[in-house]
JSON list of C-alpha atoms in Angstrom, two decimals:
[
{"chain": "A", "resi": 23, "resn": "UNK", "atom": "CA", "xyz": [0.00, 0.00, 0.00]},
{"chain": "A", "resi": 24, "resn": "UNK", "atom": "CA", "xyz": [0.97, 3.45, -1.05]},
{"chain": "A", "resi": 25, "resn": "UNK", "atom": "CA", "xyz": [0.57, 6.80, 1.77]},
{"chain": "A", "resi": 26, "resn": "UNK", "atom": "CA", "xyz": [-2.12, 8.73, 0.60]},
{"chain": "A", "resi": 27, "resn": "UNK", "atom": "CA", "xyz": [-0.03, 11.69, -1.33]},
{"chain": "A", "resi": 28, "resn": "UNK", "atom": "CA", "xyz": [1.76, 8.98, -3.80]},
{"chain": "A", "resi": 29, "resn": "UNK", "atom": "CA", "xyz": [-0.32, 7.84, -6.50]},
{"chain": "A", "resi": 30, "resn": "UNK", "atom": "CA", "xyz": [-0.82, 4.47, -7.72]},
{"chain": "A", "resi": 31, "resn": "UNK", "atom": "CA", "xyz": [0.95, 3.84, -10.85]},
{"chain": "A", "resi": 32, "resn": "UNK", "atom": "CA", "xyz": [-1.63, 2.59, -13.30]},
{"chain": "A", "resi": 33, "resn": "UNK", "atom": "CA", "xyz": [0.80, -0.33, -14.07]},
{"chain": "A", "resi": 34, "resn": "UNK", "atom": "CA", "xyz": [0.28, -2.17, -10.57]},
{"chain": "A", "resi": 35, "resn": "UNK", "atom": "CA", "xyz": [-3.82, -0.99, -10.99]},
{"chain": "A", "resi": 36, "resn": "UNK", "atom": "CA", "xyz": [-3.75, -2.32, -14.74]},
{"chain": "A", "resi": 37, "resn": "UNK", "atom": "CA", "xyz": [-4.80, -6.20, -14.05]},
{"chain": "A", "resi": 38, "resn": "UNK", "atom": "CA", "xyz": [-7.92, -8.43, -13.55]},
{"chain": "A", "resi": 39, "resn": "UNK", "atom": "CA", "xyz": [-6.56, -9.19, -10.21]},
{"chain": "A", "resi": 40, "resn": "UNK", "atom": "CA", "xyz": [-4.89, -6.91, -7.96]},
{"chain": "A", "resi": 41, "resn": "UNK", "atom": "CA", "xyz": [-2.93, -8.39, -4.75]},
{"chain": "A", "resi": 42, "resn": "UNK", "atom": "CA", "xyz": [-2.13, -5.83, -2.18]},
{"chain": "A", "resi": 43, "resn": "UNK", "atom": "CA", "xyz": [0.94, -6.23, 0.39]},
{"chain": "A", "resi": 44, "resn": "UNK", "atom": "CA", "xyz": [-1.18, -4.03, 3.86]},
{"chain": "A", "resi": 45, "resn": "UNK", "atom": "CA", "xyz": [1.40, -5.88, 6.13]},
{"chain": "A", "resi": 46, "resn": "UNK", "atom": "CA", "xyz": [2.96, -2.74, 6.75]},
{"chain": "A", "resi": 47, "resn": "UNK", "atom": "CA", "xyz": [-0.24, -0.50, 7.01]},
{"chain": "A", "resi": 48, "resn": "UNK", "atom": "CA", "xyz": [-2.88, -2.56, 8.87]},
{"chain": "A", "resi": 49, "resn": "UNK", "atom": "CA", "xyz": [-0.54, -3.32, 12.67]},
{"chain": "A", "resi": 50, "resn": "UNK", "atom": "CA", "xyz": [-2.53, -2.51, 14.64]},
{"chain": "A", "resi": 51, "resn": "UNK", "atom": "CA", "xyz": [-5.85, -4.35, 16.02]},
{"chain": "A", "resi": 52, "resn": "UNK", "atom": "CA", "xyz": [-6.87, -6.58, 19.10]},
{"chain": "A", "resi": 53, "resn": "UNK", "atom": "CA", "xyz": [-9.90, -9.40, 19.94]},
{"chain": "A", "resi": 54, "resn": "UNK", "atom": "CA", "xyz": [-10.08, -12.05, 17.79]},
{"chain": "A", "resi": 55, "resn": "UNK", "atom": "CA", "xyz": [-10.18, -10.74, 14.61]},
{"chain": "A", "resi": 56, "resn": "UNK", "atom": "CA", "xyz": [-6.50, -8.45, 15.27]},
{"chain": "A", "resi": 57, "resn": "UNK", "atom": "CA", "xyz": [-4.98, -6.53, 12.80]},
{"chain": "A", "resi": 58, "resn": "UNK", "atom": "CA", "xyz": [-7.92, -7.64, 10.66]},
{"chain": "A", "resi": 59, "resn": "UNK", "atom": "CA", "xyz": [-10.11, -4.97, 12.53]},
{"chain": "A", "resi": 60, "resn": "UNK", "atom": "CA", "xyz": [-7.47, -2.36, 11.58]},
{"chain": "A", "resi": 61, "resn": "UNK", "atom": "CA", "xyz": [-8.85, -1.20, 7.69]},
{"chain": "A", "resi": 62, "resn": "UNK", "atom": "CA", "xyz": [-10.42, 2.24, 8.58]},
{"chain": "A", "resi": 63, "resn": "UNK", "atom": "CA", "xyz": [-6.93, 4.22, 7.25]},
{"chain": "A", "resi": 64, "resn": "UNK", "atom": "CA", "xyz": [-6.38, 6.64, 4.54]},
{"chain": "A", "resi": 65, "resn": "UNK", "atom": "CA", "xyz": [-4.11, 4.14, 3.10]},
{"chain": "A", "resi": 66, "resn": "UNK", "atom": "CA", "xyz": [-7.19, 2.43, 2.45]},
{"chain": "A", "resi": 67, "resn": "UNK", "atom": "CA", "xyz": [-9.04, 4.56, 1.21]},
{"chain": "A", "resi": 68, "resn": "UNK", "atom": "CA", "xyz": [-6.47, 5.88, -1.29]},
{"chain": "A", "resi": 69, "resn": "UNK", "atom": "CA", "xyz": [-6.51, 2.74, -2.74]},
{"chain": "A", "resi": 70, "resn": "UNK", "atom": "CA", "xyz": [-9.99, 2.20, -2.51]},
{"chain": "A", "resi": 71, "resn": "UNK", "atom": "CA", "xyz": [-10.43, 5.43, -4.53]},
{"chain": "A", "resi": 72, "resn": "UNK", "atom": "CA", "xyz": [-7.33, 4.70, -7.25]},
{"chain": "A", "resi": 73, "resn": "UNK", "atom": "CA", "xyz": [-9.27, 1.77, -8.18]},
{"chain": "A", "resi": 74, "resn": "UNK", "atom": "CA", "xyz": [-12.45, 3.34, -8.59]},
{"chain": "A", "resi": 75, "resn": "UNK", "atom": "CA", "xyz": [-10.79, 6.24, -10.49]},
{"chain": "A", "resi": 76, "resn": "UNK", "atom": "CA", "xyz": [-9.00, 3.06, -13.17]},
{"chain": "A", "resi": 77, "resn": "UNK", "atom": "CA", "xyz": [-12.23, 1.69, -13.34]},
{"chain": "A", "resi": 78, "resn": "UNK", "atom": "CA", "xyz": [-13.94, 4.32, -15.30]}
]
């Protein structure tokens, strides 16, 4: 995952299937579900948005 102010190069975007590294990016978490819980970032949504903006 990218920090917010980079953008995503539309080579990495430019596939059927896109496989995202977050290992660095999503730490932090606890309960059973850990650093699953721990998606509500702007890294996430920066990607989120990069995808919708290839998609059109």
């Amino acid at each position: 995952m990218l920090p917010p102010a980079e953008p995503c190069p539309l080579a990495v975007l430019d596939h059927r299937f896109v496989s995202v590294d977050a290992s660095d990016v999503f730490v932090r978490g606890h309960g059973p579900a850990g650093a699953h819980s721990d998606h509500l970032r702007p890294e996430t949504a920066h990607l989120l948005l990069s995808l919708a903006a290839h998609s059109r």
